[in-house]
Amino acid sequence: MEKILVVDDNNEWRKILVYHLKDKGYFVRDAENGTTAIKLAEAETYDLVITDLRMGDVNGIEVIKRVKELNASSEVILITGFASVDTAVEAMRAGAYDYITKQTEVREIMVLIEKALEKKQLTDTIRAYERELKDKYNFDEIIGKSQPMMDVLTTVSKVCETD
């Protein structure tokens, strides 16, 4: 079951979104400000964080940055009532999956949430395969511990990560 954190200082809007998410079967926690959201994200990993931009103590951009520091694979959607190109660019640079306004219909928000969670699942699967391949094709079976051999293996390790 996917875990979602909803962060918004607008109690009514936050509760409506939480209701719809729980109705879809998601595990949902909510926070009324950025400070509480960051504490929750430090205690538990979330697949998706939906955060407001403007909140009293810690704004949505700061929430995005901290969530991404804690778990780079978490997706974050920034929802705001005060949309601007500058904040949209800033949110995307901070690592947001998307940036939408609160005027967006709940149905559209739910579709966006499903797409963000799907992206996260695909990203996690790719990372798992990458780890598996890295473990399978390591250099532990190669005999030779001389410095020239170590230099060659270091170079091969760097080159194999590129096209």
mmCIF file of N, CA and C in Angstrom, residues 8-140:
data_model
loop_
_atom_site.group_PDB
_atom_site.id
_atom_site.type_symbol
_atom_site.label_atom_id
_atom_site.label_comp_id
_atom_site.label_asym_id
_atom_site.label_seq_id
_atom_site.Cartn_x
_atom_site.Cartn_y
_atom_site.Cartn_z
ATOM 1 N N ASP A 8 -0.748 20.830 4.288
ATOM 2 C CA ASP A 8 -1.431 22.065 3.925
ATOM 3 C C ASP A 8 -1.946 22.729 5.193
ATOM 4 N N ASP A 9 -1.769 24.041 5.284
ATOM 5 C CA ASP A 9 -2.267 24.765 6.454
ATOM 6 C C ASP A 9 -3.760 25.071 6.343
ATOM 7 N N ASN A 10 -4.352 24.832 5.172
ATOM 8 C CA ASN A 10 -5.793 24.986 4.993
ATOM 9 C C ASN A 10 -6.450 23.663 5.406
ATOM 10 N N ASN A 11 -6.992 23.653 6.614
ATOM 11 C CA ASN A 11 -7.531 22.439 7.216
ATOM 12 C C ASN A 11 -8.616 21.794 6.358
ATOM 13 N N GLU A 12 -9.529 22.589 5.839
ATOM 14 C CA GLU A 12 -10.642 22.062 5.049
ATOM 15 C C GLU A 12 -10.146 21.403 3.763
ATOM 16 N N TRP A 13 -9.271 22.083 3.039
ATOM 17 C CA TRP A 13 -8.758 21.544 1.776
ATOM 18 C C TRP A 13 -7.966 20.269 2.030
ATOM 19 N N ARG A 14 -7.123 20.269 3.080
ATOM 20 C CA ARG A 14 -6.305 19.105 3.425
ATOM 21 C C ARG A 14 -7.190 17.901 3.749
ATOM 22 N N LYS A 15 -8.233 18.115 4.540
ATOM 23 C CA LYS A 15 -9.120 17.014 4.936
ATOM 24 C C LYS A 15 -9.876 16.443 3.741
ATOM 25 N N ILE A 16 -10.272 17.286 2.805
ATOM 26 C CA ILE A 16 -10.950 16.808 1.594
ATOM 27 C C ILE A 16 -10.024 15.899 0.793
ATOM 28 N N LEU A 17 -8.795 16.334 0.597
ATOM 29 C CA LEU A 17 -7.843 15.521 -0.162
ATOM 30 C C LEU A 17 -7.544 14.215 0.565
ATOM 31 N N VAL A 18 -7.343 14.272 1.879
ATOM 32 C CA VAL A 18 -7.093 13.055 2.669
ATOM 33 C C VAL A 18 -8.266 12.085 2.521
ATOM 34 N N TYR A 19 -9.479 12.599 2.592
ATOM 35 C CA TYR A 19 -10.669 11.763 2.441
ATOM 36 C C TYR A 19 -10.655 11.017 1.103
ATOM 37 N N HIS A 20 -10.388 11.728 0.025
ATOM 38 C CA HIS A 20 -10.380 11.110 -1.311
ATOM 39 C C HIS A 20 -9.259 10.076 -1.439
ATOM 40 N N LEU A 21 -8.111 10.362 -0.857
ATOM 41 C CA LEU A 21 -6.994 9.424 -0.932
ATOM 42 C C LEU A 21 -7.279 8.149 -0.133
ATOM 43 N N LYS A 22 -7.811 8.313 1.058
ATOM 44 C CA LYS A 22 -8.160 7.135 1.868
ATOM 45 C C LYS A 22 -9.247 6.312 1.189
ATOM 46 N N ASP A 23 -10.184 6.999 0.525
ATOM 47 C CA ASP A 23 -11.255 6.320 -0.198
ATOM 48 C C ASP A 23 -10.695 5.448 -1.319
ATOM 49 N N LYS A 24 -9.557 5.858 -1.883
ATOM 50 C CA LYS A 24 -8.899 5.085 -2.944
ATOM 51 C C LYS A 24 -8.016 3.968 -2.379
ATOM 52 N N GLY A 25 -7.904 3.910 -1.045
ATOM 53 C CA GLY A 25 -7.152 2.824 -0.427
ATOM 54 C C GLY A 25 -5.711 3.138 -0.072
ATOM 55 N N TYR A 26 -5.309 4.386 -0.166
ATOM 56 C CA TYR A 26 -3.945 4.757 0.189
ATOM 57 C C TYR A 26 -3.808 4.915 1.703
ATOM 58 N N PHE A 27 -2.600 4.663 2.209
ATOM 59 C CA PHE A 27 -2.266 4.971 3.590
ATOM 60 C C PHE A 27 -1.887 6.446 3.616
ATOM 61 N N VAL A 28 -2.602 7.252 4.390
ATOM 62 C CA VAL A 28 -2.400 8.700 4.337
ATOM 63 C C VAL A 28 -2.158 9.267 5.726
ATOM 64 N N ARG A 29 -1.162 10.146 5.806
ATOM 65 C CA ARG A 29 -0.937 10.976 6.996
ATOM 66 C C ARG A 29 -1.055 12.416 6.518
ATOM 67 N N ASP A 30 -1.374 13.306 7.445
ATOM 68 C CA ASP A 30 -1.451 14.708 7.058
ATOM 69 C C ASP A 30 -0.771 15.577 8.098
ATOM 70 N N ALA A 31 -0.341 16.729 7.647
ATOM 71 C CA ALA A 31 0.345 17.699 8.503
ATOM 72 C C ALA A 31 -0.191 19.076 8.165
ATOM 73 N N GLU A 32 -0.340 19.900 9.199
ATOM 74 C CA GLU A 32 -0.892 21.241 8.985
ATOM 75 C C GLU A 32 0.169 22.288 8.721
ATOM 76 N N ASN A 33 1.458 21.887 8.766
ATOM 77 C CA ASN A 33 2.527 22.849 8.454
ATOM 78 C C ASN A 33 3.783 22.106 8.016
ATOM 79 N N GLY A 34 4.731 22.867 7.497
ATOM 80 C CA GLY A 34 5.964 22.290 6.975
ATOM 81 C C GLY A 34 6.839 21.651 8.030
ATOM 82 N N THR A 35 6.891 22.230 9.207
ATOM 83 C CA THR A 35 7.716 21.678 10.282
ATOM 84 C C THR A 35 7.239 20.285 10.665
ATOM 85 N N THR A 36 5.938 20.125 10.846
ATOM 86 C CA THR A 36 5.377 18.815 11.184
ATOM 87 C C THR A 36 5.613 17.831 10.044
ATOM 88 N N ALA A 37 5.461 18.292 8.818
ATOM 89 C CA ALA A 37 5.680 17.423 7.655
ATOM 90 C C ALA A 37 7.104 16.895 7.625
ATOM 91 N N ILE A 38 8.057 17.754 7.880
ATOM 92 C CA ILE A 38 9.461 17.327 7.861
ATOM 93 C C ILE A 38 9.723 16.317 8.977
ATOM 94 N N LYS A 39 9.157 16.541 10.150
ATOM 95 C CA LYS A 39 9.311 15.573 11.249
ATOM 96 C C LYS A 39 8.723 14.217 10.867
ATOM 97 N N LEU A 40 7.559 14.224 10.234
ATOM 98 C CA LEU A 40 6.947 12.970 9.788
ATOM 99 C C LEU A 40 7.800 12.281 8.726
ATOM 100 N N ALA A 41 8.364 13.067 7.808
ATOM 101 C CA ALA A 41 9.205 12.506 6.741
ATOM 102 C C ALA A 41 10.525 11.965 7.299
ATOM 103 N N GLU A 42 11.001 12.549 8.386
ATOM 104 C CA GLU A 42 12.223 12.036 9.016
ATOM 105 C C GLU A 42 11.954 10.724 9.747
ATOM 106 N N ALA A 43 10.735 10.539 10.220
ATOM 107 C CA ALA A 43 10.376 9.345 10.975
ATOM 108 C C ALA A 43 9.933 8.183 10.079
ATOM 109 N N GLU A 44 9.412 8.506 8.896
ATOM 110 C CA GLU A 44 8.823 7.495 8.034
ATOM 111 C C GLU A 44 8.999 7.894 6.575
ATOM 112 N N THR A 45 9.204 6.912 5.720
ATOM 113 C CA THR A 45 9.371 7.175 4.294
ATOM 114 C C THR A 45 8.004 7.175 3.609
ATOM 115 N N TYR A 46 7.797 8.158 2.752
ATOM 116 C CA TYR A 46 6.544 8.268 2.007
ATOM 117 C C TYR A 46 6.820 8.107 0.519
ATOM 118 N N ASP A 47 5.902 7.441 -0.159
ATOM 119 C CA ASP A 47 6.024 7.289 -1.606
ATOM 120 C C ASP A 47 5.736 8.610 -2.312
ATOM 121 N N LEU A 48 4.799 9.366 -1.730
ATOM 122 C CA LEU A 48 4.385 10.625 -2.331
ATOM 123 C C LEU A 48 4.089 11.644 -1.234
ATOM 124 N N VAL A 49 4.561 12.858 -1.448
ATOM 125 C CA VAL A 49 4.234 13.973 -0.564
ATOM 126 C C VAL A 49 3.530 15.020 -1.409
ATOM 127 N N ILE A 50 2.373 15.458 -0.927
ATOM 128 C CA ILE A 50 1.620 16.519 -1.596
ATOM 129 C C ILE A 50 1.661 17.705 -0.647
ATOM 130 N N THR A 51 2.289 18.787 -1.080
ATOM 131 C CA THR A 51 2.474 19.915 -0.169
ATOM 132 C C THR A 51 1.993 21.227 -0.767
ATOM 133 N N ASP A 52 1.479 22.056 0.117
ATOM 134 C CA ASP A 52 1.108 23.417 -0.239
ATOM 135 C C ASP A 52 2.398 24.231 -0.382
ATOM 136 N N LEU A 53 2.343 25.320 -1.092
ATOM 137 C CA LEU A 53 3.512 26.185 -1.247
ATOM 138 C C LEU A 53 3.656 27.121 -0.051
ATOM 139 N N ARG A 54 2.617 27.885 0.208
ATOM 140 C CA ARG A 54 2.697 28.914 1.256
ATOM 141 C C ARG A 54 2.098 28.408 2.558
ATOM 142 N N MET A 55 2.972 28.248 3.525
ATOM 143 C CA MET A 55 2.550 27.867 4.871
ATOM 144 C C MET A 55 3.328 28.753 5.832
ATOM 145 N N GLY A 56 2.838 28.901 7.024
ATOM 146 C CA GLY A 56 3.423 29.836 7.980
ATOM 147 C C GLY A 56 4.886 29.662 8.292
ATOM 148 N N ASP A 57 5.302 28.469 8.664
ATOM 149 C CA ASP A 57 6.667 28.295 9.165
ATOM 150 C C ASP A 57 7.672 27.878 8.099
ATOM 151 N N VAL A 58 7.429 26.782 7.457
ATOM 152 C CA VAL A 58 8.329 26.228 6.440
ATOM 153 C C VAL A 58 7.522 26.104 5.160
ATOM 154 N N ASN A 59 8.016 26.691 4.075
ATOM 155 C CA ASN A 59 7.226 26.661 2.833
ATOM 156 C C ASN A 59 7.387 25.334 2.083
ATOM 157 N N GLY A 60 6.572 25.152 1.061
ATOM 158 C CA GLY A 60 6.553 23.915 0.295
ATOM 159 C C GLY A 60 7.861 23.591 -0.399
ATOM 160 N N ILE A 61 8.592 24.600 -0.847
ATOM 161 C CA ILE A 61 9.885 24.370 -1.503
ATOM 162 C C ILE A 61 10.857 23.735 -0.503
ATOM 163 N N GLU A 62 10.855 24.233 0.712
ATOM 164 C CA GLU A 62 11.720 23.661 1.750
ATOM 165 C C GLU A 62 11.307 22.227 2.071
ATOM 166 N N VAL A 63 10.008 21.962 2.075
ATOM 167 C CA VAL A 63 9.522 20.603 2.309
ATOM 168 C C VAL A 63 10.018 19.683 1.195
ATOM 169 N N ILE A 64 9.909 20.132 -0.057
ATOM 170 C CA ILE A 64 10.383 19.330 -1.193
ATOM 171 C C ILE A 64 11.863 18.986 -1.018
ATOM 172 N N LYS A 65 12.668 20.002 -0.747
ATOM 173 C CA LYS A 65 14.117 19.784 -0.623
ATOM 174 C C LYS A 65 14.439 18.782 0.479
ATOM 175 N N ARG A 66 13.793 18.933 1.628
ATOM 176 C CA ARG A 66 14.088 18.033 2.755
ATOM 177 C C ARG A 66 13.610 16.615 2.471
ATOM 178 N N VAL A 67 12.432 16.464 1.891
ATOM 179 C CA VAL A 67 11.923 15.131 1.550
ATOM 180 C C VAL A 67 12.860 14.446 0.573
ATOM 181 N N LYS A 68 13.335 15.184 -0.428
ATOM 182 C CA LYS A 68 14.244 14.611 -1.423
ATOM 183 C C LYS A 68 15.603 14.257 -0.807
ATOM 184 N N GLU A 69 16.057 15.043 0.173
ATOM 185 C CA GLU A 69 17.293 14.707 0.885
ATOM 186 C C GLU A 69 17.129 13.398 1.652
ATOM 187 N N LEU A 70 15.996 13.234 2.278
ATOM 188 C CA LEU A 70 15.735 12.048 3.095
ATOM 189 C C LEU A 70 15.524 10.802 2.244
ATOM 190 N N ASN A 71 14.839 10.946 1.116
ATOM 191 C CA ASN A 71 14.548 9.811 0.247
ATOM 192 C C ASN A 71 14.364 10.318 -1.179
ATOM 193 N N ALA A 72 15.403 10.196 -1.954
ATOM 194 C CA ALA A 72 15.385 10.740 -3.321
ATOM 195 C C ALA A 72 14.298 10.122 -4.188
ATOM 196 N N SER A 73 13.848 8.909 -3.853
ATOM 197 C CA SER A 73 12.841 8.275 -4.701
ATOM 198 C C SER A 73 11.407 8.709 -4.367
ATOM 199 N N SER A 74 11.218 9.429 -3.281
ATOM 200 C CA SER A 74 9.879 9.953 -2.974
ATOM 201 C C SER A 74 9.493 10.982 -4.031
ATOM 202 N N GLU A 75 8.252 10.920 -4.467
ATOM 203 C CA GLU A 75 7.751 11.917 -5.402
ATOM 204 C C GLU A 75 7.051 13.012 -4.598
ATOM 205 N N VAL A 76 7.079 14.233 -5.124
ATOM 206 C CA VAL A 76 6.451 15.362 -4.446
ATOM 207 C C VAL A 76 5.645 16.165 -5.464
ATOM 208 N N ILE A 77 4.415 16.463 -5.081
ATOM 209 C CA ILE A 77 3.560 17.332 -5.887
ATOM 210 C C ILE A 77 3.328 18.600 -5.076
ATOM 211 N N LEU A 78 3.568 19.730 -5.694
ATOM 212 C CA LEU A 78 3.329 21.015 -5.034
ATOM 213 C C LEU A 78 1.994 21.559 -5.516
ATOM 214 N N ILE A 79 1.117 21.862 -4.561
ATOM 215 C CA ILE A 79 -0.198 22.420 -4.893
ATOM 216 C C ILE A 79 -0.297 23.791 -4.241
ATOM 217 N N THR A 80 -0.714 24.774 -5.020
ATOM 218 C CA THR A 80 -0.759 26.128 -4.476
ATOM 219 C C THR A 80 -1.969 26.899 -4.977
ATOM 220 N N GLY A 81 -2.365 27.847 -4.189
ATOM 221 C CA GLY A 81 -3.404 28.781 -4.600
ATOM 222 C C GLY A 81 -2.805 30.034 -5.208
ATOM 223 N N PHE A 82 -1.466 30.130 -5.182
ATOM 224 C CA PHE A 82 -0.748 31.323 -5.650
ATOM 225 C C PHE A 82 0.276 30.922 -6.710
ATOM 226 N N ALA A 83 -0.198 30.513 -7.848
ATOM 227 C CA ALA A 83 0.681 30.020 -8.903
ATOM 228 C C ALA A 83 1.449 31.139 -9.581
ATOM 229 N N SER A 84 2.718 30.858 -9.867
ATOM 230 C CA SER A 84 3.536 31.761 -10.675
ATOM 231 C C SER A 84 4.592 30.932 -11.384
ATOM 232 N N VAL A 85 5.088 31.447 -12.472
ATOM 233 C CA VAL A 85 6.110 30.738 -13.234
ATOM 234 C C VAL A 85 7.372 30.564 -12.389
ATOM 235 N N ASP A 86 7.744 31.595 -11.635
ATOM 236 C CA ASP A 86 8.954 31.515 -10.818
ATOM 237 C C ASP A 86 8.882 30.396 -9.793
ATOM 238 N N THR A 87 7.752 30.289 -9.095
ATOM 239 C CA THR A 87 7.647 29.233 -8.086
ATOM 240 C C THR A 87 7.542 27.854 -8.730
ATOM 241 N N ALA A 88 6.924 27.797 -9.897
ATOM 242 C CA ALA A 88 6.850 26.514 -10.613
ATOM 243 C C ALA A 88 8.253 26.042 -10.982
ATOM 244 N N VAL A 89 9.060 26.928 -11.507
ATOM 245 C CA VAL A 89 10.437 26.589 -11.880
ATOM 246 C C VAL A 89 11.229 26.190 -10.638
ATOM 247 N N GLU A 90 11.070 26.955 -9.572
ATOM 248 C CA GLU A 90 11.787 26.653 -8.335
ATOM 249 C C GLU A 90 11.382 25.281 -7.784
ATOM 250 N N ALA A 91 10.106 24.964 -7.831
ATOM 251 C CA ALA A 91 9.618 23.671 -7.344
ATOM 252 C C ALA A 91 10.186 22.524 -8.169
ATOM 253 N N MET A 92 10.189 22.678 -9.472
ATOM 254 C CA MET A 92 10.706 21.619 -10.341
ATOM 255 C C MET A 92 12.210 21.429 -10.137
ATOM 256 N N ARG A 93 12.931 22.517 -9.961
ATOM 257 C CA ARG A 93 14.373 22.419 -9.696
ATOM 258 C C ARG A 93 14.658 21.742 -8.359
ATOM 259 N N ALA A 94 13.759 21.940 -7.398
ATOM 260 C CA ALA A 94 13.923 21.322 -6.081
ATOM 261 C C ALA A 94 13.602 19.829 -6.115
ATOM 262 N N GLY A 95 12.967 19.385 -7.198
ATOM 263 C CA GLY A 95 12.698 17.955 -7.345
ATOM 264 C C GLY A 95 11.230 17.574 -7.370
ATOM 265 N N ALA A 96 10.336 18.548 -7.509
ATOM 266 C CA ALA A 96 8.905 18.232 -7.551
ATOM 267 C C ALA A 96 8.564 17.448 -8.813
ATOM 268 N N TYR A 97 7.650 16.521 -8.668
ATOM 269 C CA TYR A 97 7.137 15.773 -9.820
ATOM 270 C C TYR A 97 6.257 16.680 -10.674
ATOM 271 N N ASP A 98 5.437 17.484 -9.992
ATOM 272 C CA ASP A 98 4.548 18.396 -10.712
ATOM 273 C C ASP A 98 4.150 19.555 -9.806
ATOM 274 N N TYR A 99 3.537 20.545 -10.414
ATOM 275 C CA TYR A 99 3.150 21.788 -9.755
ATOM 276 C C TYR A 99 1.778 22.142 -10.285
ATOM 277 N N ILE A 100 0.783 22.176 -9.399
ATOM 278 C CA ILE A 100 -0.572 22.482 -9.853
ATOM 279 C C ILE A 100 -1.239 23.472 -8.900
ATOM 280 N N THR A 101 -2.358 24.023 -9.348
ATOM 281 C CA THR A 101 -3.089 24.984 -8.514
ATOM 282 C C THR A 101 -4.217 24.278 -7.770
ATOM 283 N N LYS A 102 -4.646 24.894 -6.695
ATOM 284 C CA LYS A 102 -5.744 24.334 -5.902
ATOM 285 C C LYS A 102 -7.069 24.409 -6.651
ATOM 286 N N GLN A 103 -7.120 25.169 -7.724
ATOM 287 C CA GLN A 103 -8.338 25.251 -8.513
ATOM 288 C C GLN A 103 -8.520 24.014 -9.391
ATOM 289 N N THR A 104 -7.508 23.161 -9.451
ATOM 290 C CA THR A 104 -7.582 21.932 -10.229
ATOM 291 C C THR A 104 -8.628 21.006 -9.592
ATOM 292 N N GLU A 105 -9.429 20.357 -10.415
ATOM 293 C CA GLU A 105 -10.468 19.460 -9.910
ATOM 294 C C GLU A 105 -9.848 18.263 -9.214
ATOM 295 N N VAL A 106 -10.519 17.778 -8.183
ATOM 296 C CA VAL A 106 -10.023 16.644 -7.398
ATOM 297 C C VAL A 106 -9.777 15.436 -8.300
ATOM 298 N N ARG A 107 -10.655 15.212 -9.256
ATOM 299 C CA ARG A 107 -10.493 14.077 -10.180
ATOM 300 C C ARG A 107 -9.156 14.171 -10.924
ATOM 301 N N GLU A 108 -8.805 15.369 -11.389
ATOM 302 C CA GLU A 108 -7.536 15.570 -12.087
ATOM 303 C C GLU A 108 -6.349 15.379 -11.142
ATOM 304 N N ILE A 109 -6.505 15.825 -9.907
ATOM 305 C CA ILE A 109 -5.448 15.649 -8.911
ATOM 306 C C ILE A 109 -5.225 14.160 -8.648
ATOM 307 N N MET A 110 -6.304 13.393 -8.576
ATOM 308 C CA MET A 110 -6.192 11.952 -8.333
ATOM 309 C C MET A 110 -5.471 11.251 -9.490
ATOM 310 N N VAL A 111 -5.738 11.674 -10.707
ATOM 311 C CA VAL A 111 -5.038 11.107 -11.869
ATOM 312 C C VAL A 111 -3.542 11.432 -11.781
ATOM 313 N N LEU A 112 -3.219 12.659 -11.422
ATOM 314 C CA LEU A 112 -1.831 13.076 -11.281
ATOM 315 C C LEU A 112 -1.135 12.268 -10.184
ATOM 316 N N ILE A 113 -1.826 12.038 -9.094
ATOM 317 C CA ILE A 113 -1.276 11.242 -7.988
ATOM 318 C C ILE A 113 -0.970 9.823 -8.466
ATOM 319 N N GLU A 114 -1.881 9.224 -9.199
ATOM 320 C CA GLU A 114 -1.662 7.876 -9.727
ATOM 321 C C GLU A 114 -0.447 7.835 -10.650
ATOM 322 N N LYS A 115 -0.290 8.847 -11.483
ATOM 323 C CA LYS A 115 0.863 8.905 -12.392
ATOM 324 C C LYS A 115 2.169 9.079 -11.623
ATOM 325 N N ALA A 116 2.160 9.907 -10.592
ATOM 326 C CA ALA A 116 3.361 10.106 -9.777
ATOM 327 C C ALA A 116 3.758 8.816 -9.069
ATOM 328 N N LEU A 117 2.778 8.108 -8.546
ATOM 329 C CA LEU A 117 3.063 6.840 -7.855
ATOM 330 C C LEU A 117 3.540 5.776 -8.836
ATOM 331 N N GLU A 118 2.985 5.784 -10.034
ATOM 332 C CA GLU A 118 3.428 4.847 -11.073
ATOM 333 C C GLU A 118 4.879 5.128 -11.445
ATOM 334 N N LYS A 119 5.225 6.400 -11.582
ATOM 335 C CA LYS A 119 6.609 6.775 -11.893
ATOM 336 C C LYS A 119 7.548 6.304 -10.793
ATOM 337 N N LYS A 120 7.150 6.497 -9.546
ATOM 338 C CA LYS A 120 7.979 6.071 -8.426
ATOM 339 C C LYS A 120 8.193 4.566 -8.450
ATOM 340 N N GLN A 121 7.131 3.816 -8.711
ATOM 341 C CA GLN A 121 7.243 2.361 -8.757
ATOM 342 C C GLN A 121 8.204 1.919 -9.870
ATOM 343 N N LEU A 122 8.098 2.538 -11.031
ATOM 344 C CA LEU A 122 9.001 2.200 -12.137
ATOM 345 C C LEU A 122 10.446 2.565 -11.805
ATOM 346 N N THR A 123 10.640 3.724 -11.200
ATOM 347 C CA THR A 123 11.986 4.153 -10.804
ATOM 348 C C THR A 123 12.575 3.187 -9.788
ATOM 349 N N ASP A 124 11.785 2.777 -8.804
ATOM 350 C CA ASP A 124 12.255 1.824 -7.797
ATOM 351 C C ASP A 124 12.629 0.490 -8.431
ATOM 352 N N THR A 125 11.843 0.034 -9.401
ATOM 353 C CA THR A 125 12.129 -1.227 -10.090
ATOM 354 C C THR A 125 13.439 -1.131 -10.857
ATOM 355 N N ILE A 126 13.638 -0.030 -11.542
ATOM 356 C CA ILE A 126 14.885 0.167 -12.295
ATOM 357 C C ILE A 126 16.079 0.178 -11.352
ATOM 358 N N ARG A 127 15.982 0.882 -10.238
ATOM 359 C CA ARG A 127 17.082 0.928 -9.266
ATOM 360 C C ARG A 127 17.383 -0.454 -8.698
ATOM 361 N N ALA A 128 16.343 -1.251 -8.460
ATOM 362 C CA ALA A 128 16.549 -2.610 -7.945
ATOM 363 C C ALA A 128 17.302 -3.458 -8.972
ATOM 364 N N TYR A 129 16.926 -3.341 -10.246
ATOM 365 C CA TYR A 129 17.629 -4.078 -11.303
ATOM 366 C C TYR A 129 19.077 -3.606 -11.429
ATOM 367 N N GLU A 130 19.294 -2.311 -11.314
ATOM 368 C CA GLU A 130 20.661 -1.785 -11.387
ATOM 369 C C GLU A 130 21.526 -2.337 -10.254
ATOM 370 N N ARG A 131 20.973 -2.378 -9.033
ATOM 371 C CA ARG A 131 21.721 -2.946 -7.894
ATOM 372 C C ARG A 131 22.015 -4.422 -8.121
ATOM 373 N N GLU A 132 21.019 -5.135 -8.635
ATOM 374 C CA GLU A 132 21.180 -6.560 -8.898
ATOM 375 C C GLU A 132 22.291 -6.805 -9.925
ATOM 376 N N LEU A 133 22.292 -6.027 -10.985
ATOM 377 C CA LEU A 133 23.334 -6.170 -12.004
ATOM 378 C C LEU A 133 24.711 -5.816 -11.457
ATOM 379 N N LYS A 134 24.758 -4.765 -10.657
ATOM 380 C CA LYS A 134 26.030 -4.347 -10.085
ATOM 381 C C LYS A 134 26.585 -5.435 -9.165
ATOM 382 N N ASP A 135 25.716 -6.062 -8.390
ATOM 383 C CA ASP A 135 26.142 -7.136 -7.501
ATOM 384 C C ASP A 135 26.584 -8.367 -8.294
ATOM 385 N N LYS A 136 25.875 -8.639 -9.384
ATOM 386 C CA LYS A 136 26.173 -9.826 -10.188
ATOM 387 C C LYS A 136 27.489 -9.686 -10.950
ATOM 388 N N TYR A 137 27.741 -8.487 -11.466
ATOM 389 C CA TYR A 137 28.926 -8.270 -12.290
ATOM 390 C C TYR A 137 29.933 -7.384 -11.575
ATOM 391 N N ASN A 138 30.422 -7.881 -10.458
ATOM 392 C CA ASN A 138 31.458 -7.136 -9.755
ATOM 393 C C ASN A 138 32.816 -7.775 -10.032
ATOM 394 N N PHE A 139 33.844 -7.260 -9.421
ATOM 395 C CA PHE A 139 35.192 -7.721 -9.721
ATOM 396 C C PHE A 139 35.778 -8.598 -8.621
ATOM 397 N N ASP A 140 34.930 -9.156 -7.771
ATOM 398 C CA ASP A 140 35.416 -9.967 -6.654
ATOM 399 C C ASP A 140 36.102 -11.254 -7.103
#
